[in-house]
XYZ file of C-alpha atoms in Angstrom:
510
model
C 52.488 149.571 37.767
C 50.304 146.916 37.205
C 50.136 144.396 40.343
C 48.942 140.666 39.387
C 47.723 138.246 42.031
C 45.804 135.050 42.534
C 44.528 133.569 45.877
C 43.828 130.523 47.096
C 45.253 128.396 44.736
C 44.807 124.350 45.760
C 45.757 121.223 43.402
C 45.105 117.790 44.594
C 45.292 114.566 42.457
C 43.329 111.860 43.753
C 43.573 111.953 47.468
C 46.654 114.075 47.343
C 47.158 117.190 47.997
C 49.848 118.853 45.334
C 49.719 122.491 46.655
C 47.772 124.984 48.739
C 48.569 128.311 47.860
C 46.998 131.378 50.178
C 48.508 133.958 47.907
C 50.846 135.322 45.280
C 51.603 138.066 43.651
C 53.910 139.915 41.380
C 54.327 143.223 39.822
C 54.453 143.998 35.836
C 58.003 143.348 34.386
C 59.007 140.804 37.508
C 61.093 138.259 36.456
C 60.650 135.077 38.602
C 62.512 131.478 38.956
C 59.992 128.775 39.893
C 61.931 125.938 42.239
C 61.390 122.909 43.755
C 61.956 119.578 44.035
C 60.635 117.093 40.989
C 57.337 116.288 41.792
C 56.105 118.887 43.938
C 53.813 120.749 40.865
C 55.628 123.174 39.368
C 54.478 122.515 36.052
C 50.606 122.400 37.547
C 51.292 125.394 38.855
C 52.388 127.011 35.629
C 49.586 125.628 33.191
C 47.074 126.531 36.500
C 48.483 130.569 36.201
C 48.799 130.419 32.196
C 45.848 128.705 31.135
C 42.454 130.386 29.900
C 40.989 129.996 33.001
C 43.666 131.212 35.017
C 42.954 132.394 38.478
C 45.428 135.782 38.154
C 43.713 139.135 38.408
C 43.828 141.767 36.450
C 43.284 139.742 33.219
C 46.719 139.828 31.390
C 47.864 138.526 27.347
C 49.594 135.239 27.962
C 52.193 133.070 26.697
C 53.707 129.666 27.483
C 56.904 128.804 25.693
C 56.954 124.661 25.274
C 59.941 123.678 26.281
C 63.217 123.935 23.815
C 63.604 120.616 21.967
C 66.106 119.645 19.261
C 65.897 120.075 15.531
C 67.633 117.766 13.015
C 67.303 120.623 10.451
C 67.904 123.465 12.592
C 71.057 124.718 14.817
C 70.580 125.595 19.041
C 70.555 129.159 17.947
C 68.047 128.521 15.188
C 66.022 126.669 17.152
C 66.365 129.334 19.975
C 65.489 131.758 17.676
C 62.926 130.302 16.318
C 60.578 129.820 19.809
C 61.866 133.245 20.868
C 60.043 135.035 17.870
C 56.802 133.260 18.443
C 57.148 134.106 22.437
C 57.938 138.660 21.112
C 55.256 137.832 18.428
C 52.576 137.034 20.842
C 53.075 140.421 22.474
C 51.953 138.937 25.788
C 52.006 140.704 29.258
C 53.179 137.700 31.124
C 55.432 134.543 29.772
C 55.931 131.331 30.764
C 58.582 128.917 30.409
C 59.217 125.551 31.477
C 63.196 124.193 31.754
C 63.704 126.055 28.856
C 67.482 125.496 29.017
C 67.363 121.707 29.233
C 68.650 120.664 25.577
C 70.758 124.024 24.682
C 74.736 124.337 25.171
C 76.179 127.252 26.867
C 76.328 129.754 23.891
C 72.755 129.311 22.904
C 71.987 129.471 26.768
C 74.010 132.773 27.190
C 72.129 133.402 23.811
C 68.559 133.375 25.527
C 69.546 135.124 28.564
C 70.310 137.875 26.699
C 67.046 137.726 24.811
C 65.047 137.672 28.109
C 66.576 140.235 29.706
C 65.385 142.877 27.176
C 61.727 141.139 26.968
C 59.145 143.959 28.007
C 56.841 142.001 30.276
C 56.573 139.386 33.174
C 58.916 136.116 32.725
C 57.802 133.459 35.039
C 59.953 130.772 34.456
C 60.748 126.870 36.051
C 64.886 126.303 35.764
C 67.120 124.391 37.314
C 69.591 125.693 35.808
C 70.877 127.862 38.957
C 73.540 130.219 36.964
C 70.356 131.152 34.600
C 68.423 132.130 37.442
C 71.416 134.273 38.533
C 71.345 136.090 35.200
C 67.381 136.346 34.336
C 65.398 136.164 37.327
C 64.573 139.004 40.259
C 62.135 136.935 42.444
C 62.148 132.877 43.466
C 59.011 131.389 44.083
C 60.021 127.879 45.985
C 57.504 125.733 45.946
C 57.887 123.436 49.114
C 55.842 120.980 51.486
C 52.460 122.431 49.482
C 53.444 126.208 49.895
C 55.094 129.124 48.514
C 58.009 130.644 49.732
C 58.912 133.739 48.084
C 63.006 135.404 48.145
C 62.897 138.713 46.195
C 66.210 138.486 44.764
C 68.154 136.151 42.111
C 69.297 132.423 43.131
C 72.179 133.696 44.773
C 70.416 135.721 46.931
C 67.968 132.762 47.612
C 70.733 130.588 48.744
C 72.847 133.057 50.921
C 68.984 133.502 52.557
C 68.399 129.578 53.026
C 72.408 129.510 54.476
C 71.364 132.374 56.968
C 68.078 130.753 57.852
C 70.596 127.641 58.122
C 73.004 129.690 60.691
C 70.213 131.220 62.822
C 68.990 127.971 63.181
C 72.477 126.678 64.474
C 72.706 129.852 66.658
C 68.828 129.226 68.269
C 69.760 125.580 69.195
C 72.991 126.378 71.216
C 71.162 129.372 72.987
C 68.526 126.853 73.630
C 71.398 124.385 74.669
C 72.879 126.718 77.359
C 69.802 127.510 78.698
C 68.490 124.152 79.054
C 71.952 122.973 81.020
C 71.775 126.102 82.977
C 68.277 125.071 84.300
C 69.189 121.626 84.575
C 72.591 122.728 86.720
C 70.473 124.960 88.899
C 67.924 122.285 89.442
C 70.772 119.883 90.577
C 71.961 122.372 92.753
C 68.437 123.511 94.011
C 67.537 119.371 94.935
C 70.772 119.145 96.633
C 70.311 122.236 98.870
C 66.667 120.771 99.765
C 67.771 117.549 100.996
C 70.708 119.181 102.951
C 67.553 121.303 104.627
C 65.937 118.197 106.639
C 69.030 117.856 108.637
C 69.085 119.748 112.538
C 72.074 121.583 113.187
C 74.453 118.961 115.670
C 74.479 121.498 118.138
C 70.982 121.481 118.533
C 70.410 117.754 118.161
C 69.302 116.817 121.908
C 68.258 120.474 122.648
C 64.140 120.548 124.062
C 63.605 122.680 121.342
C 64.709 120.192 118.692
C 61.204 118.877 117.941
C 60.201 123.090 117.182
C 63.369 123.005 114.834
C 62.605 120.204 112.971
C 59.154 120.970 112.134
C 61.263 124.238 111.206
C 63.624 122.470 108.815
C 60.799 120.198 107.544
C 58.822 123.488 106.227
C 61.750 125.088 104.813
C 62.502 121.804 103.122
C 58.725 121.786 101.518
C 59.334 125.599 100.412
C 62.099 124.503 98.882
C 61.351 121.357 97.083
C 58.116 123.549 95.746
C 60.733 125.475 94.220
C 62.811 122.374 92.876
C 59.652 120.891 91.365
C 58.955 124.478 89.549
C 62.315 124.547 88.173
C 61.461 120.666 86.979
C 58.100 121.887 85.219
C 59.573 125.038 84.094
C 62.238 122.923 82.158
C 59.815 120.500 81.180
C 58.052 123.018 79.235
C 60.693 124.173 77.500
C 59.838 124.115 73.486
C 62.371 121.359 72.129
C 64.327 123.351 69.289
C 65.833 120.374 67.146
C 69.233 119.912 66.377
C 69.813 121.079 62.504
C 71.027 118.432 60.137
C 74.020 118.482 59.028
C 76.091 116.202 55.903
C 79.456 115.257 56.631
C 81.830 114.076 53.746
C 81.421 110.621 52.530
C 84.648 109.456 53.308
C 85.391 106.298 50.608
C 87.418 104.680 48.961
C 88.196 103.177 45.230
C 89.100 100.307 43.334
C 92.763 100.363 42.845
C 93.021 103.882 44.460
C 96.433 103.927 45.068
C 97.313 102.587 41.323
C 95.109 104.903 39.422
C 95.723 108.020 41.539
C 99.812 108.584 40.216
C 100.169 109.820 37.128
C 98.293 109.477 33.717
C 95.755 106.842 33.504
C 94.340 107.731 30.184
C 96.319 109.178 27.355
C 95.336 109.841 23.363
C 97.508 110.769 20.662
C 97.034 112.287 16.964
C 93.574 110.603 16.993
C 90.758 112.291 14.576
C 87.739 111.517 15.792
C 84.763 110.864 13.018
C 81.611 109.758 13.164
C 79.524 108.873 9.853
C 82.834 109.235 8.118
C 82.628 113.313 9.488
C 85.494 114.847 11.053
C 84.701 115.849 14.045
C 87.448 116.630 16.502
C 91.176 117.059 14.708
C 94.502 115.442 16.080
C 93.403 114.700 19.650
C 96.210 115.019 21.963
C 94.616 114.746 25.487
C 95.909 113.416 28.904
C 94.350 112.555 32.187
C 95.981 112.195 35.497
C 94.541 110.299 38.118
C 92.273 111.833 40.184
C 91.391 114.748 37.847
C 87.773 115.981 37.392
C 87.762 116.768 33.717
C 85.006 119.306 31.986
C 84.031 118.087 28.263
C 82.563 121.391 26.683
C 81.832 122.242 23.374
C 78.534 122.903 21.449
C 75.989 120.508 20.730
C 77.101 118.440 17.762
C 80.581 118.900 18.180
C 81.229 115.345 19.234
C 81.433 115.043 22.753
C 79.635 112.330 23.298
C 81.421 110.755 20.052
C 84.845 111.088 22.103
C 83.046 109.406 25.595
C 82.326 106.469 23.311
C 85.036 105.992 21.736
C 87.130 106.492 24.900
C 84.600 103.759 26.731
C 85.245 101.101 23.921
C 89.098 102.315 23.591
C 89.635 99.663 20.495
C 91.771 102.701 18.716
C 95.988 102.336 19.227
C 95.983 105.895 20.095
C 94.322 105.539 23.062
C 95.973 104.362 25.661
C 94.347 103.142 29.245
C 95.567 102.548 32.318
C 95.357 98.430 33.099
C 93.947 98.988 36.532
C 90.962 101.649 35.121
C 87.522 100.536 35.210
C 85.284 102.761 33.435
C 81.590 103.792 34.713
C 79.340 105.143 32.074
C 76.408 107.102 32.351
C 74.802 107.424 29.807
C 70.856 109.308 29.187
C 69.454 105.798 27.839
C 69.918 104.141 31.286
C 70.455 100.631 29.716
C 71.970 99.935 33.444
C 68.914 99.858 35.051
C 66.643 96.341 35.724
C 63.016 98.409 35.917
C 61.896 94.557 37.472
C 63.987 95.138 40.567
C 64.169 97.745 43.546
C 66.256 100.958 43.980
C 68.580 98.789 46.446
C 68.702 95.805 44.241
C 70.036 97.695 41.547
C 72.335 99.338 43.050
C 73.692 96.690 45.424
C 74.310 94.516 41.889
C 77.305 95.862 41.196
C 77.912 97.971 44.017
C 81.221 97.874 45.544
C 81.115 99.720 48.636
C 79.243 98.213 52.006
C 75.587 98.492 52.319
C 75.716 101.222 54.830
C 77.799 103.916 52.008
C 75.222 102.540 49.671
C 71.932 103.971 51.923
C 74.076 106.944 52.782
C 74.559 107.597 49.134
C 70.570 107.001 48.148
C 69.757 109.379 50.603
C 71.763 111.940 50.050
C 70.267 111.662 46.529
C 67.031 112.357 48.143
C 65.896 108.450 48.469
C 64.728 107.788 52.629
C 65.255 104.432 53.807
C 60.831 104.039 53.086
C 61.742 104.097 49.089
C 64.743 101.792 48.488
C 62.652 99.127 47.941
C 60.263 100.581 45.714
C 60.565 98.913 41.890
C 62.701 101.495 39.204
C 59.647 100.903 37.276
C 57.908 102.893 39.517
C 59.642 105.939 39.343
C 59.676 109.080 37.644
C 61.934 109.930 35.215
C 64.464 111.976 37.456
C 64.856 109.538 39.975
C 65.624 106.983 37.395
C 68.438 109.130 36.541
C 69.503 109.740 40.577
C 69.389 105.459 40.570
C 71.601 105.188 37.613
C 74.286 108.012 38.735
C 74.318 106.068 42.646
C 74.729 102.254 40.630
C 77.614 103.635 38.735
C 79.141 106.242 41.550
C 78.855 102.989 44.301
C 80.319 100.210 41.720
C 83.925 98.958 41.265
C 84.521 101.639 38.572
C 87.263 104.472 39.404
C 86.942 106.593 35.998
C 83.691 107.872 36.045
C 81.977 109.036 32.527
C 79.425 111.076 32.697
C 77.221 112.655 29.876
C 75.098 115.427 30.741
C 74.458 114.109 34.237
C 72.160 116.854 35.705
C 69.361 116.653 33.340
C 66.275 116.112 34.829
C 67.821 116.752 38.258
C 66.258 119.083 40.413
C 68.522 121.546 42.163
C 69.235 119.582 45.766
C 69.624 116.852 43.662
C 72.362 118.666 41.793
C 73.882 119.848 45.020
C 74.075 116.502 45.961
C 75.947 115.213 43.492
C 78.426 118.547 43.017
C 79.378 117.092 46.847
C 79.419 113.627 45.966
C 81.585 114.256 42.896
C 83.703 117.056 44.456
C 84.508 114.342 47.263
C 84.983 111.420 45.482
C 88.640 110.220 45.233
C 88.587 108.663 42.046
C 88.804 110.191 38.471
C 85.689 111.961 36.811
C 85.211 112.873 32.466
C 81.806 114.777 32.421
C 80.387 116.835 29.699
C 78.068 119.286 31.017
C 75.994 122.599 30.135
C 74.975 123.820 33.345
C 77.605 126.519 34.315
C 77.088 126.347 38.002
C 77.784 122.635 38.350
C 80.947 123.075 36.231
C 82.399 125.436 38.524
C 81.519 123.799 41.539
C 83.154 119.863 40.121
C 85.620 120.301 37.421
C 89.249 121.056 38.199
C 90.269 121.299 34.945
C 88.779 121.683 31.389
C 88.946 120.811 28.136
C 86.482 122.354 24.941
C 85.756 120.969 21.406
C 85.910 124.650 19.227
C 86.782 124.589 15.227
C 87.131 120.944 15.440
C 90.176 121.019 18.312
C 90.356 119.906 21.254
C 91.903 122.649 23.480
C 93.266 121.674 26.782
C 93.328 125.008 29.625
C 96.883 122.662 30.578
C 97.988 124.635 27.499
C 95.559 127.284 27.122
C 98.991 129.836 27.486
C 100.254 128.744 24.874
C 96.774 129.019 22.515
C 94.946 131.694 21.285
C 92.531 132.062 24.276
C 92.111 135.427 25.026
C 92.908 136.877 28.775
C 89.019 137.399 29.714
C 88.809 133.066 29.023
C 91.948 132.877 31.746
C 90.449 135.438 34.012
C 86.951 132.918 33.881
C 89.006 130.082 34.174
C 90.396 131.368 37.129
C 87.150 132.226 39.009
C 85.846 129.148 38.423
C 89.034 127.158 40.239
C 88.726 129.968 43.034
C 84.971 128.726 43.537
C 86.075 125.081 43.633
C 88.581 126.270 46.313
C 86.891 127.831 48.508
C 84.078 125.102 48.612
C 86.983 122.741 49.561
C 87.945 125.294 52.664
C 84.195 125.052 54.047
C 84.705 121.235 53.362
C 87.694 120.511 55.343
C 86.715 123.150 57.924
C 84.084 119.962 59.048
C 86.372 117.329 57.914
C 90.236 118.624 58.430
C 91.864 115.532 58.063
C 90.312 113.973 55.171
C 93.194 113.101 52.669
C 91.055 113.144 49.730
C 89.596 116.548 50.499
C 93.470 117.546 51.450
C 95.076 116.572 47.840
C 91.930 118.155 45.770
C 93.054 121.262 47.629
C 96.486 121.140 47.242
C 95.868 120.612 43.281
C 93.516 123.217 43.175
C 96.102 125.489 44.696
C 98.731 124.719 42.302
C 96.664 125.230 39.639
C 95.731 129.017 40.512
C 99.771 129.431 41.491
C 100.270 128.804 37.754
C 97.624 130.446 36.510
């Protein structure tokens, strides 16, 4: 089998260094996830390994698949279709694709997996798109402070291995811990015995032989302070293992918590929803309690965005809103940002929380306390997006809208906000295509299919078969046990304590 490497691979741009890579390699037919943080030169890296000059020995037949865009006169699966035959046509050894799931919904997504996995060659692919990985990929290359790290298994496998690295890191610290107090206690003890050693015995005090004993006691006083200051050194010396970081729960609160968080807040009846006089969605009858994280799903063009609009300017009779909601929108434009004015400035605008949730918020988003006051115009695309989703999660706003939220997000960033989302006491309306972040955030769903709007309150009742129930079921399971592991750090949070008493009565039912 053919083995493909490439050694000392080094990018810099300007004075910066992008990556330094000693080696990689990779067998014939490997399928591998490229990772990382925006920024860090993924997408170097890729051109670098697929261009005509590319440093990877043996010489190989490659591909790179452009990235998946929309086509007004073509469906996802045409348009999937269509790349997919130029990628087989090319009968290259090694492909490469870049975020190739970024504009498809979940059928055309499951669609491409599919495709990929009976692809006779390499796939080297960049994803953030974590359940993809799961399903394609056999190797992760994570590209991290200027190196490659390299997991030879599928996402999953990736994460249980950074969780483990995680533990032992935990486990090194407190060993490190009990020795260092150990030391220290024996020191104490050691310096206490040696002081105690100057002193003659009473009943010799007066004796002729006193002077002889105290040069005695003096002596054994030296040995022993010698031994106190090699104990002192010895713990000096000791390498300092750091304390791992951890994230506790953001504990905070909403406006109008208590009014919004009993009983529907938002409630539409018999509305068709249209858009360029087009039926899209038939006889909406949909309901949201407060407090409910709500899944939009359907395929592209089915009008889910159509319905967040129409539910954000709620001028139609048959939708009814709570008085005390306030909606936040996020929407892909980012009209709420002022590009003139820093990350904190924007945020603080409107913010409605205390400065010290608002830094705690940024930087669980990935922005340190050095970049808050760098200018939104300044930024990259992504973190234009993580400033948006902070202004509206911070504000006075306690129904949050979100449309397709985790595109251009890397995957912490994406863990970040499944936390921030999963803990956040108010009510959240998302429409999003990346499986993984819908099982770890929604508590309930709802999916546009033949032009209805099918609610999983009711999905007995429908014609959803028992495989759909079965999923359904896994995915509340998932969100349940991420709240045990939750309020195992945090037991008496009360937000953390009613999502998991929903969540329970939800799988009782089921």
């Amino acid at each position: 089998m053919t083995y493909y490497q490439a050694n000392n691979l080094t990018k810099n741009i300007g004075a910066s260094n992008i990556f330094k890579i000693k080696h990689l390699g990779f067998h014939q037919n490997d399928r591998i996830g490229l990772i990382g943080n925006n920024g860090v030169g993924k997408t170097l890296l890729l051109k670098l390994l697929s261009s005509d000059h590319s440093p990877l020995t043996p010489d190989a037949k490659k591909f790179l698949l452009p990235q998946i865009k929309p086509n007004l006169n073509l469906s996802g699966g045409q348009i999937v279709r269509k790349y997919l035959d130029q990628t087989f046509a090319s009968n290259a050894d090694i492909i490469f694709l870049d975020e190739p799931t970024v504009d498809l919904d979940i059928h055309n997504i499951e669609f491409l997996e599919n495709q990929l996995k009976h692809y006779q060659g390499t796939i080297i692919v960049i994803s953030h798109d974590r359940t993809f990985l799961d399903h394609t990929i056999n190797t992760i290359w994570e590209l991290q402070d200027h190196h490659l790290n390299v997991y030879h298994g599928n996402y999953s496998y990736y994460r249980n291995a950074k969780k483990h690295k995680n533990e032992l890191a935990w486990k090194n610290y407190y060993q490190d811990q009990i020795k260092r107090k150990q030391l220290e206690h024996a020191t104490v003890v050691q310096e206490i015995q040696t002081n105690r050693s100057t002193k003659v015995p009473r009943q010799k005090v007066g004796n002729n032989e006193s002077g002889r004993e105290k040069g005695y006691y003096n002596q054994k006083q030296g040995r022993m302070q010698h031994k106190v200051n090699a104990m002192k050194t010895r713990l000096n010396k000791m390498p300092q293992v750091n304390r791992p970081q951890i994230e506790k729960p953001i504990k905070m609160s909403v406006n109008q918590e208590d009014a919004i968080n009993k009983g529907s807040i938002l409630t539409i009846n018999h509305l068709n929803l249209k858009r360029n006089h087009k039926l899209l969605i038939k006889d909406i009858n949909f309901k949201i309690n407060g407090g409910d994280k709500v899944a939009l799903m359907g395929s592209n063009g089915s009008g889910k965005t159509t319905l967040l609009n129409v539910i954000d300017e709620h001028n139609d009779s048959k939708i009814a809103i709570h008085s005390k909601v306030k909606i936040g929108y996020f929407k892909q434009q980012l009209e709420d940002l002022n590009v003139h004015q820093t990350i904190m400035q924007n945020v603080t605008s409107t913010s409605f929380q205390d400065n010290e949730m608002v830094r705690t918020v940024l930087a669980r988003l990935g922005f340190k306390s050095n970049m808050i006051n760098q200018r939104v115009a300044t930024l990259s695309g992504g973190e234009r997006v993580k400033v948006s989703l902070a202004k509206i999660f911070l504000s006075d706003a306690n129904l949050l809208m979100l449309d397709e939220p985790t595109n251009f997000l890397d995957i912490s960033a994406m863990n970040a906000l499944q936390k921030l989302l999963a803990n956040y006491p108010g009510t959240v309306l998302f429409v999003s295509h990346d499986r993984y972040f819908l099982n770890q955030v929604a508590t309930r769903k709802v999916t546009i299919q033949n032009h209805r709007l099918i609610d999983e309150r009711y999905q007995n009742q429908s014609s959803h078969n028992h495989d759909d129930q079965k999923e359904w079921l896994m995915l509340l399971k998932n969100r349940q046990s991420s709240l045990i592991n939750e309020l195992s750090e945090d037991p008496h949070n009360p937000h953390l304590n009613q999502a998991f008493k929903k969540i329970s009565q939800r799988i009782k039912k089921l």
